[in-house]
C-alpha cells in the first residue's frame, strides 16, 4: 500500500469520491504513520510521505467511507519537558467526523506503567482498547432545509439531553430510544411543539469518553462534558451504527427539527479534553503534540495548567488549536446545520494568562462570516482565579445569567437582597449588558439547569443528596438557595405539596415573564425529580432519565400556557431595554414600579428587602418595529409579585389605565370557563401569599364620532 503525496489542507480525512486525503498536525513529530483497520481489527500501517507547515499528509486512492483509521506518532518522549510522543499508542484524528467504539480501560492506553508513573514509557499497544476514527461521506439530502433563524428576542430554549429525554418515552419505538432518531420521532416533536419552545439546547453531543474512575464504580459520564472528538457526533446516540451512520442520523434529526420550526443549539466543550491530567490516558492530542494542544505549567511542563477542574485546559492561544476550534464550529454550522452554541466554561477560552475578553478566540468569532451569524451563548465562568465574568462578554454574545438564577431563587425561596436586584434581573439585567451595547437577549435567564437541582427538587430539598455518585455526598453545589417547604423529599402532606406547587408555578411564571431569553430545564414543566441529586453527571439511569409515567399534568398545562402567553405578547420580550421614562409620542413611561399601596417606588424602597412589588409594562411604548418597519404595539400589563408568606392587598395604581382584567394567577390558575375578574384604577385586590397575578389593561372605549 502506498500513499500519494496528497494535500496538507483540509485537515482530517476528506473523501472526494475516488479516495481519501489524510492530514494531521504535529510539530513535535519526527514521523507519523496512518493506521488502517479492518472489521476483524487487523491493522495496516503506512508512513505519511509529506509534511508541510507541520501537517503530515497523504492521499489514499480507492479508500472511502466507513474506513476505520488512526495515527501513530514517532518523536521525543520526555514528560518533564512536556513531550509525550509514543508510537505504541493509537491516536484519534482531532478532525475525525465519526468515531467507532469507546475506550476499554486497560493499562495499555496510558503512557506509563501503573506501578511506576514516573518511569519508562509504556510500550504496550493501545489499539485493541481505544476507539477508531472513521472516514465519512459528505453527501446528504438536505433538500430545502433552512435554518429557522428565530430572532433572539423570540427565543425560548429547552435544555435537554438526547438520551434522557427519549430513553423511556412510551411513544418512541424501543430501538430508537436514547438516540438522535428518537429525538426526531413524531412523538418527541409533538411534545416539543406543544410546549411552543423555539430551540433545543442539547447537552454535549461531541464524541466523549466515559472516565475510568466512573467505570470502576459502575457509573458513566452521562452529561458528556468529556470531549475527545470536536467534529464527531457521539456514537452511542446513534440507532443506525457507528461507522458513519451517526453523522447521517444527526443530520436527519436537525432537518426534522427545523421542519418543525425548532432550532438546534449545541452545548460544546472546547475548554478541555478527555485526556485528563498528567496521569490521564493517551487517546489523541497528548500523543500528537502535547505542548501545542495543552496549557502546561510554566517551569514544570510535566503538569497541566487547569482552569476547568478536569485536569487540563486546551491551549487556545496556539494557532492550530484555534484553527481546530474554528474549523469545528464552522463544520457544525455549514455541514450539520446547527443554529448556535453554548460554550461550557467559556472564560477558559478567553485565558492567555489571566482572562482577556479581547483574546484571539473572540476576535476570530467576531470576524468569522459563518460562526458570527449563529446564536452564541457563554457559560461566563470557569474554575480559575478571577473566573466569574457574568456581564463581561463582548457584543454578539448572550450569557447564562447566574445572577438571575440566584436572585430569583432568593426572592421566592429565601432571604432576598435589595429589591433593585430583582427588578434588574426580571427586566433583562441592563446593569450587566447595556453598557456594552447589548440587548435584553444577552441575558439567558434560567432558574434551573442540568447542573444542579431540578425545579421539583429545588422546592423539595434543603440539602443535596448525591450519595449515588460514590463521592460521599461531597460533590455538587452545597449552597442551592432551595427550600423543601418543611419536609425533606417526598411527602403526602397536602399543605406542603400545595406550597411546592405554588412555588414551582411562581418560578416558571417569573422566568417566562422576564425580559431576555428564557431557558427551561427539560422536565421541569412536569415536575421531573432526580431524587435530590444536584450533580447527576454520572447517573446514566432512572435518576436522570425522564419518567414519562409520573407527570404533574397541571403544571405541564400551566407551563404550556405561560410559553404561549409570552409568545403572544412582545412587551414581555422587548428587543430593547426599558427606559423607565415616557417615550416620545406617549404620555406614560414605558415602565413603572409600584409598592403595594399603588404609589411609585422611591429610592429607599429599592434598597429594602421587600417581598412585594408591582410593575407596569406599557405595550404602546415598546419603541421597536417589525421586519417591515411597522411599530410593534401590544397590550399593557400590571404584574403583581407577592413572595410574602401572607396575602397582601395591592392597590391598582391610578393614572396608568382605567379597567384591568386578570389574565394570569399563579396561585389559582384560571379555568377555561372562569369568568374574567375585572378591576378599576384605585381598587384594592388581595394578592394571595407566594403568588403572581397579572392584569391586562382593557382598551379605552372608542369615543370618536360621539
XYZ file of C-alpha atoms in Angstrom:
706
model
C 0.000 0.000 0.000
C 1.322 3.398 -0.951
C 0.135 6.872 -0.081
C 0.240 9.537 -2.752
C 1.553 12.950 -1.594
C -1.902 14.475 -1.176
C -2.522 17.914 0.316
C -1.942 19.429 3.786
C -5.404 21.002 3.804
C -8.073 20.396 4.769
C -7.022 18.637 7.947
C -8.675 15.336 8.752
C -9.921 12.665 6.354
C -11.545 14.094 3.222
C -13.356 11.749 0.823
C -13.644 13.008 -2.766
C -15.437 10.083 -4.376
C -12.267 8.324 -5.543
C -10.109 8.251 -2.449
C -9.307 9.965 0.830
C -6.857 12.732 1.662
C -5.482 12.447 5.198
C -3.764 15.289 7.046
C -2.853 15.740 10.715
C -0.935 18.460 12.579
C 2.059 17.698 14.771
C 5.042 19.961 15.289
C 6.600 17.514 17.742
C 6.530 14.514 15.374
C 9.574 13.147 13.594
C 7.479 10.577 11.731
C 3.745 9.809 11.535
C 2.012 6.611 10.471
C -1.510 6.282 9.102
C -3.052 3.118 10.569
C -5.939 1.419 8.757
C -8.191 -1.137 10.446
C -10.371 -3.911 9.053
C -13.562 -5.251 10.632
C -11.609 -8.023 12.350
C -9.268 -5.480 13.978
C -6.273 -6.202 11.762
C -4.051 -3.164 11.227
C -2.071 -1.863 8.253
C 0.445 0.920 8.811
C 1.870 3.286 6.211
C 4.077 6.353 6.634
C 2.880 9.764 5.553
C 5.062 10.763 2.611
C 4.847 14.525 3.059
C 4.902 17.183 5.762
C 4.126 20.837 5.135
C 3.755 23.502 7.844
C 3.767 20.656 10.418
C 0.804 18.996 8.684
C 1.582 15.353 7.828
C -0.445 14.316 4.806
C -1.079 11.775 2.083
C -3.777 10.593 -0.332
C -5.044 7.013 -0.371
C -6.818 6.061 -3.614
C -9.700 3.598 -3.568
C -10.394 4.381 0.080
C -13.820 5.540 1.167
C -16.492 5.955 3.847
C -16.584 3.518 6.782
C -12.791 3.055 6.722
C -11.510 2.964 10.307
C -8.168 4.655 10.927
C -5.868 6.287 13.460
C -2.350 7.717 13.781
C 0.898 6.733 15.453
C 3.413 9.497 16.166
C 7.169 8.952 16.479
C 9.035 11.669 18.310
C 10.533 12.680 21.659
C 9.141 11.248 24.889
C 10.229 13.473 27.758
C 7.329 14.291 30.124
C 9.474 16.672 32.172
C 9.868 18.750 29.011
C 6.180 18.421 28.094
C 6.877 15.944 25.252
C 4.793 12.746 25.182
C 5.107 11.130 21.726
C 4.620 7.360 21.970
C 4.079 5.341 18.772
C 2.644 2.406 20.711
C -0.479 4.485 21.321
C -3.075 4.664 18.552
C -4.373 8.225 18.320
C -7.733 9.563 17.223
C -7.805 12.172 14.490
C -8.777 15.544 16.065
C -10.677 16.210 12.828
C -12.478 12.843 12.701
C -16.098 13.267 11.584
C -17.085 9.944 13.173
C -15.671 7.645 15.848
C -16.240 3.900 16.252
C -16.171 2.380 19.719
C -15.342 3.520 23.218
C -12.278 3.210 25.437
C -11.794 -0.171 27.115
C -9.838 0.778 30.183
C -6.518 -1.044 30.223
C -3.014 -0.075 31.267
C -2.089 -0.045 27.563
C -3.967 3.227 26.959
C -1.624 5.059 29.353
C 1.913 6.281 28.647
C 3.249 4.782 31.886
C 3.009 1.635 33.971
C 0.641 1.920 36.891
C 3.297 0.761 39.331
C 5.808 3.326 38.069
C 4.086 6.574 36.906
C 7.411 8.438 36.563
C 9.268 5.594 34.941
C 9.985 4.478 31.398
C 7.492 4.794 28.552
C 4.798 2.118 28.437
C 5.213 0.455 25.031
C 2.103 -1.750 25.155
C -0.036 -1.390 22.025
C -3.229 0.524 22.824
C -5.036 -0.187 19.525
C -7.238 -3.058 20.825
C -8.547 -0.828 23.618
C -9.256 2.534 22.012
C -11.873 3.882 19.573
C -11.042 4.378 15.912
C -11.564 7.374 13.656
C -13.893 6.752 10.704
C -13.895 8.191 7.173
C -17.330 9.636 6.394
C -19.244 10.638 3.309
C -20.013 14.351 2.980
C -23.148 13.660 0.947
C -26.627 14.086 2.471
C -30.001 15.070 1.083
C -30.669 18.330 2.892
C -33.262 19.233 0.209
C -34.721 22.623 1.122
C -33.565 22.709 4.733
C -33.353 26.259 6.019
C -32.355 27.441 9.487
C -35.425 28.785 11.335
C -33.431 31.916 12.318
C -35.646 32.664 15.304
C -34.881 36.230 16.489
C -33.170 36.238 19.848
C -35.986 38.173 21.497
C -38.461 35.478 20.394
C -36.307 32.573 21.527
C -37.398 30.090 24.210
C -34.704 27.498 24.954
C -35.361 23.948 26.167
C -32.185 22.435 27.666
C -32.423 18.713 27.032
C -30.382 15.510 26.981
C -30.775 13.393 23.843
C -30.757 10.100 25.729
C -32.532 11.188 28.910
C -35.490 12.692 27.037
C -36.053 9.692 24.768
C -34.859 6.646 26.751
C -38.192 5.859 28.411
C -40.636 7.729 26.172
C -43.567 5.356 25.597
C -44.396 6.870 22.210
C -40.929 6.284 20.760
C -40.089 2.805 19.384
C -37.743 0.977 21.719
C -34.987 0.667 19.114
C -34.912 4.470 18.728
C -34.937 5.393 22.402
C -31.816 7.188 23.587
C -30.856 8.292 20.079
C -30.866 11.188 17.648
C -33.590 9.418 15.692
C -35.637 9.205 18.876
C -35.457 12.963 19.386
C -36.677 13.411 15.801
C -39.543 10.929 16.200
C -43.086 12.336 15.763
C -43.882 11.621 19.429
C -40.954 13.784 20.555
C -41.743 16.512 18.038
C -45.384 16.607 19.100
C -44.351 17.149 22.694
C -41.793 19.844 21.877
C -44.161 21.762 19.621
C -46.921 21.553 22.243
C -44.568 23.435 24.593
C -44.026 26.134 21.934
C -40.277 26.217 22.625
C -38.208 27.573 19.735
C -34.871 25.828 20.378
C -33.494 22.683 21.932
C -30.130 23.120 23.618
C -28.555 19.662 23.556
C -26.175 18.596 26.301
C -22.832 17.631 24.741
C -23.058 15.512 21.592
C -19.404 15.794 20.578
C -17.776 12.378 20.910
C -16.939 11.898 24.576
C -15.338 9.347 26.869
C -16.629 7.610 29.993
C -13.979 8.287 32.656
C -12.019 5.362 34.074
C -12.854 6.291 37.670
C -16.558 6.217 36.824
C -16.157 2.910 35.004
C -14.553 1.439 38.126
C -17.649 2.470 40.124
C -20.080 1.058 37.573
C -21.080 4.583 36.512
C -20.902 6.525 33.218
C -20.318 10.091 32.089
C -23.991 10.822 31.409
C -23.725 14.570 30.771
C -20.881 14.169 28.259
C -18.595 17.046 29.311
C -15.558 14.943 28.441
C -14.962 15.528 24.735
C -12.402 13.691 22.631
C -13.757 14.491 19.156
C -14.873 18.023 18.353
C -16.324 17.162 14.935
C -17.872 13.760 15.593
C -21.442 13.272 16.875
C -21.350 10.943 19.874
C -21.672 7.409 18.559
C -23.707 5.938 21.427
C -26.657 8.157 20.471
C -26.892 6.534 17.041
C -29.542 3.913 16.330
C -28.106 3.081 12.902
C -24.430 2.351 13.551
C -21.052 3.861 14.394
C -19.088 3.808 11.134
C -20.564 6.996 9.738
C -24.270 6.337 10.239
C -24.281 8.602 13.298
C -23.484 11.566 11.045
C -26.465 10.987 8.751
C -28.735 10.308 11.715
C -27.697 13.552 13.388
C -28.275 15.494 10.181
C -31.723 13.935 9.792
C -32.571 14.942 13.369
C -31.589 18.559 12.667
C -33.515 18.587 9.404
C -36.639 17.218 11.101
C -36.461 19.686 13.992
C -36.035 22.539 11.511
C -39.161 21.401 9.677
C -40.988 21.774 12.995
C -39.589 25.317 13.386
C -37.207 24.324 16.193
C -33.568 25.394 16.271
C -30.729 23.153 17.453
C -28.135 24.650 19.822
C -25.174 22.529 20.913
C -23.561 22.634 24.344
C -19.883 22.471 23.345
C -16.790 21.766 25.428
C -13.681 23.338 23.895
C -12.001 24.201 27.174
C -10.527 20.751 27.888
C -10.389 17.183 26.591
C -10.991 13.705 27.986
C -7.254 13.022 28.352
C -7.200 14.434 31.898
C -4.086 15.412 33.826
C -0.510 14.101 33.548
C -1.716 10.668 34.680
C -4.528 10.507 32.142
C -4.810 8.268 29.066
C -3.184 8.961 25.714
C -6.017 8.987 23.190
C -5.300 11.813 20.728
C -3.977 15.307 21.449
C -1.444 14.298 24.116
C 0.299 11.908 21.755
C 0.099 14.159 18.695
C 1.681 17.264 20.189
C 1.227 17.652 23.920
C 2.825 21.072 24.314
C 0.880 22.544 21.386
C -2.592 21.371 22.384
C -2.422 21.870 26.169
C -1.501 24.629 28.572
C 1.395 23.357 30.645
C 2.615 24.666 33.973
C 5.363 27.193 33.362
C 8.610 25.799 34.724
C 7.068 22.330 35.282
C 5.728 21.222 31.894
C 5.148 17.656 33.097
C 1.971 19.078 34.652
C -1.080 20.770 33.143
C -2.405 24.242 33.874
C -6.048 23.560 34.732
C -8.866 26.120 34.990
C -11.619 23.593 34.274
C -11.425 21.136 37.161
C -10.859 18.267 34.723
C -7.074 18.006 34.744
C -6.203 20.016 31.637
C -7.027 23.126 29.627
C -6.667 23.484 25.879
C -4.027 25.982 24.753
C -6.440 28.289 22.966
C -3.626 30.719 22.176
C -1.919 28.222 19.874
C -2.704 28.837 16.167
C -3.537 25.218 15.347
C -5.752 24.833 18.431
C -7.608 27.992 17.478
C -7.922 26.648 13.951
C -9.314 23.343 15.241
C -11.974 25.114 17.317
C -12.980 27.448 14.497
C -12.991 24.637 11.921
C -15.158 22.600 14.265
C -17.643 25.419 14.773
C -17.881 26.111 11.056
C -18.327 22.411 10.323
C -21.286 22.093 12.690
C -22.935 25.148 11.124
C -22.219 24.539 7.442
C -22.295 20.726 7.263
C -24.505 19.763 10.217
C -26.784 22.837 10.008
C -26.914 23.610 13.741
C -28.155 27.035 14.817
C -25.907 28.002 17.697
C -23.606 27.014 20.524
C -23.488 27.225 24.288
C -19.821 27.288 25.344
C -19.059 25.368 28.522
C -16.738 27.273 30.890
C -16.288 29.908 28.211
C -13.971 32.005 30.352
C -11.277 29.365 29.840
C -11.378 30.169 26.128
C -10.525 33.790 26.948
C -7.461 32.965 29.029
C -3.954 33.564 27.881
C -2.640 34.061 31.384
C -5.463 35.948 33.018
C -8.867 36.432 31.424
C -8.664 38.628 28.343
C -12.053 39.433 26.828
C -10.344 40.541 23.617
C -8.399 37.310 23.197
C -7.787 35.833 19.766
C -10.688 33.421 20.164
C -13.267 36.182 20.420
C -11.614 38.172 17.651
C -11.905 35.186 15.335
C -15.517 34.564 16.294
C -16.495 38.148 15.522
C -14.670 38.184 12.201
C -15.892 34.811 11.010
C -18.662 35.177 8.379
C -20.258 31.855 9.400
C -19.926 31.494 13.166
C -20.708 35.145 13.917
C -24.176 34.685 12.406
C -25.462 31.965 14.748
C -26.516 32.119 18.386
C -23.504 32.306 20.721
C -24.086 31.650 24.421
C -21.357 31.703 27.057
C -21.221 29.989 30.398
C -19.412 33.052 31.777
C -17.253 31.430 34.421
C -14.566 28.808 34.957
C -12.670 27.463 37.973
C -9.559 29.608 37.562
C -8.634 32.702 39.525
C -10.995 35.579 38.735
C -13.160 33.223 36.736
C -16.640 34.722 37.317
C -17.444 37.050 34.408
C -21.202 37.434 34.128
C -21.792 40.573 32.051
C -18.244 40.811 30.706
C -18.503 39.097 27.329
C -18.312 41.111 24.101
C -21.169 42.019 21.725
C -22.809 39.198 19.737
C -22.722 37.021 22.852
C -25.510 36.004 25.183
C -24.662 34.629 28.614
C -26.058 32.217 31.126
C -27.102 34.761 33.753
C -26.127 33.188 37.054
C -27.120 36.355 38.890
C -30.656 35.959 37.542
C -30.823 32.393 38.847
C -29.572 33.338 42.309
C -31.701 36.472 42.702
C -34.965 34.861 41.613
C -34.378 31.829 43.817
C -33.721 34.069 46.804
C -36.812 36.186 46.131
C -39.159 33.188 46.187
C -37.335 30.648 48.356
C -35.195 32.512 50.869
C -33.912 35.807 52.167
C -33.722 38.182 49.235
C -31.418 41.152 48.864
C -32.352 44.655 47.727
C -35.489 44.751 45.593
C -33.469 46.597 42.938
C -31.616 43.339 42.212
C -34.859 41.515 41.487
C -36.084 44.363 39.290
C -32.882 44.416 37.256
C -32.998 40.663 36.699
C -36.617 40.350 35.544
C -36.256 43.354 33.249
C -33.293 41.989 31.320
C -30.285 42.932 33.515
C -29.486 46.247 31.862
C -26.926 46.848 34.617
C -24.901 43.939 33.217
C -25.341 44.278 29.461
C -26.471 47.737 28.337
C -23.099 49.444 28.712
C -21.532 47.098 26.140
C -24.206 47.811 23.544
C -26.043 44.565 24.122
C -29.765 43.998 24.467
C -32.012 42.053 26.849
C -31.397 38.938 24.755
C -27.823 38.967 26.074
C -29.314 37.510 29.247
C -30.175 33.816 29.105
C -32.420 33.569 32.137
C -32.710 30.286 33.986
C -33.886 29.037 37.365
C -32.517 25.528 36.965
C -30.150 23.784 34.546
C -28.655 20.333 34.098
C -26.046 21.257 36.731
C -27.998 21.491 39.982
C -31.447 20.687 41.297
C -34.401 20.236 39.007
C -37.306 22.575 39.697
C -39.162 19.855 41.602
C -36.112 19.158 43.763
C -35.380 22.860 44.272
C -38.684 23.076 46.136
C -38.402 19.653 47.852
C -34.898 19.551 49.314
C -32.848 21.833 51.530
C -29.728 19.735 51.022
C -28.193 17.828 48.117
C -28.455 14.044 48.138
C -25.690 12.819 45.847
C -24.831 9.575 47.633
C -25.360 7.545 44.441
C -22.371 9.334 42.878
C -19.997 7.455 45.159
C -18.206 10.525 46.495
C -19.667 10.598 49.993
C -22.079 13.394 49.029
C -19.086 15.746 48.825
C -19.630 16.623 45.160
C -22.113 19.160 43.799
C -23.069 22.651 44.956
C -23.882 22.962 48.668
C -25.390 26.467 48.554
C -28.502 25.889 46.451
C -30.895 28.604 47.667
C -33.540 25.887 47.791
C -36.423 25.260 50.210
C -38.176 21.995 50.991
C -41.316 23.702 52.330
C -40.998 21.893 55.645
C -40.098 18.284 54.854
C -37.044 16.914 53.081
C -38.016 14.961 49.988
C -41.311 13.272 49.069
C -44.304 13.796 51.334
C -48.038 13.109 51.467
C -48.743 16.282 53.446
C -51.265 18.207 51.311
C -50.210 21.614 52.659
C -46.559 21.027 51.815
C -47.492 19.678 48.413
C -49.620 22.766 47.759
C -46.769 25.048 48.861
C -44.386 23.328 46.458
C -46.912 23.543 43.626
C -47.320 27.290 44.173
C -43.569 27.908 44.263
C -42.929 25.932 41.078
C -45.575 27.935 39.256
C -44.120 31.175 40.646
C -40.624 30.334 39.469
C -41.774 29.303 35.992
C -44.023 32.364 35.747
C -41.168 34.690 36.729
C -38.925 33.011 34.162
C -41.411 33.305 31.288
C -42.422 36.892 32.147
C -38.837 38.170 32.398
C -37.115 40.137 29.658
C -34.313 38.206 27.984
C -34.103 34.641 26.695
C -35.795 32.093 28.982
C -34.235 28.648 29.302
C -36.390 25.814 30.644
C -34.652 22.735 32.025
C -36.320 19.823 30.262
C -38.710 18.013 32.563
C -39.272 20.966 34.894
C -42.543 21.578 33.099
C -43.993 18.361 34.521
C -42.139 18.051 37.838
C -39.224 15.753 36.969
C -37.168 14.799 40.044
C -33.627 13.468 40.411
C -34.294 12.341 43.999
C -32.375 15.298 45.371
C -29.225 14.659 43.308
C -27.892 18.037 42.171
C -24.861 16.661 40.306
C -26.213 13.741 38.286
C -23.377 13.889 35.738
C -22.626 10.188 36.217
C -26.173 8.837 36.564
C -26.981 7.268 33.190
C -30.042 5.599 34.677
C -33.517 6.256 36.063
C -32.202 9.079 38.259
C -31.619 11.167 35.129
C -33.877 9.614 32.504
C -37.318 11.169 32.143
C -40.080 9.197 33.831
C -42.943 9.893 31.448
C -45.315 7.818 33.577
C -45.102 10.249 36.514
C -46.130 13.745 35.465
C -47.718 16.766 37.077
C -50.142 17.338 34.218
C -51.494 20.532 35.773
C -48.001 22.034 35.883
C -47.397 20.895 32.315
C -50.545 22.603 31.059
C -49.725 25.731 33.068
C -46.236 25.867 31.506
C -47.668 25.485 28.016
C -49.990 28.419 28.653
C -47.120 30.504 30.020
C -44.943 29.973 26.951
C -47.832 30.739 24.609
C -48.682 33.841 26.643
C -45.092 35.042 26.309
C -45.030 34.316 22.588
C -48.247 36.273 22.054
C -47.058 39.460 23.780
C -43.980 41.326 22.507
C -43.948 43.621 25.548
C -42.739 40.567 27.519
C -39.794 40.037 25.140
C -38.734 43.524 24.112
C -35.764 43.784 21.746
C -34.511 46.843 23.671
C -34.148 47.758 27.317
C -36.810 49.815 29.081
C -36.025 53.494 29.583
C -38.133 53.940 32.682
C -39.491 57.249 31.410
C -42.072 58.490 28.893
C -41.229 57.590 25.311
C -41.603 60.223 22.594
C -45.213 60.316 21.483
C -46.547 58.729 24.695
C -47.764 60.271 27.930
C -46.919 57.275 30.106
C -43.478 55.836 30.766
C -42.646 52.513 29.190
C -42.099 51.018 32.661
C -43.178 51.883 36.206
C -42.697 50.133 39.554
C -45.126 50.353 42.495
C -45.320 49.492 46.143
C -48.361 47.535 47.256
C -50.210 50.797 48.010
C -50.125 51.768 44.317
C -47.519 54.508 44.838
C -44.446 54.508 42.603
C -41.257 53.188 44.157
C -38.776 55.603 45.700
C -35.057 55.213 46.318
C -35.410 53.846 49.855
C -37.879 51.218 48.640
C -35.347 49.865 46.157
C -32.758 49.154 48.842
C -35.187 47.335 51.102
C -35.555 43.576 51.046
C -39.218 43.825 50.126
C -41.162 40.747 49.091
C -43.982 42.588 47.330
C -43.855 44.741 44.217
C -45.871 45.568 41.101
C -44.649 46.634 37.668
C -46.444 48.308 34.759
C -45.392 47.370 31.220
C -46.540 49.813 28.558
C -47.378 47.863 25.404
C -47.804 51.078 23.419
C -44.243 52.234 24.109
C -42.134 49.269 23.031
C -40.152 51.572 20.744
C -39.325 48.939 18.122
C -40.530 47.989 14.672
C -41.123 44.688 12.934
C -39.228 43.487 9.849
C -41.316 45.765 7.642
C -40.697 48.842 9.766
C -44.163 48.841 11.352
C -44.181 49.900 15.029
C -44.742 46.977 17.400
C -47.764 47.583 19.624
C -49.006 45.293 22.367
C -51.364 45.269 25.335
C -50.227 46.825 28.605
C -49.875 44.763 31.769
C -49.620 45.157 35.519
C -47.683 42.333 37.149
C -48.033 41.919 40.909
C -45.407 39.821 42.749
C -46.068 38.697 46.319
C -43.340 36.472 47.778
C -44.584 37.175 51.308
C -45.947 34.308 53.457
C -49.334 36.031 53.768
C -51.772 37.611 51.311
C -51.077 41.264 50.563
C -53.564 43.898 49.447
C -52.407 45.708 46.308
C -53.867 48.947 45.019
C -54.339 49.258 41.276
C -52.344 52.438 40.551
C -54.242 55.455 39.234
C -53.247 57.276 36.051
C -51.909 54.152 34.309
C -55.163 52.797 32.968
C -58.813 52.550 33.963
C -60.023 48.976 33.542
C -57.882 45.905 34.192
C -58.683 42.220 33.671
C -56.894 39.406 35.473
C -55.275 37.146 32.881
C -52.876 35.079 34.969
C -52.827 33.855 38.564
C -50.035 31.539 39.690
C -51.856 30.676 42.934
C -55.072 29.520 41.302
C -54.586 29.190 37.535
C -57.717 30.335 35.744
C -60.016 27.647 34.450
C -61.009 27.892 30.809
C -64.611 28.634 31.729
C -63.881 31.050 34.558
C -65.430 34.477 34.289
C -62.723 37.137 33.896
C -62.108 39.234 37.000
C -62.097 42.978 36.286
C -60.628 45.765 38.422
C -60.620 49.555 38.202
C -57.866 52.041 38.896
C -57.725 52.658 42.649
C -59.372 49.335 43.502
C -57.740 47.105 46.072
C -57.092 43.490 45.217
C -55.901 40.753 47.546
C -52.883 39.004 46.078
C -52.533 35.519 47.627
C -49.435 34.527 49.557
C -46.491 33.467 47.402
C -48.086 34.222 44.078
C -48.021 36.313 40.926
C -51.110 37.945 39.469
C -51.063 39.637 36.059
C -53.663 42.150 34.904
C -54.169 43.267 31.314
C -55.285 46.796 30.512
C -58.578 46.945 28.663
C -58.586 49.312 25.660
C -60.174 52.684 26.271
C -63.634 52.927 24.693
C -63.657 54.401 21.195
C -65.348 57.812 21.561
C -64.619 59.005 18.035
C -67.794 60.359 16.432
C -69.681 60.758 19.730
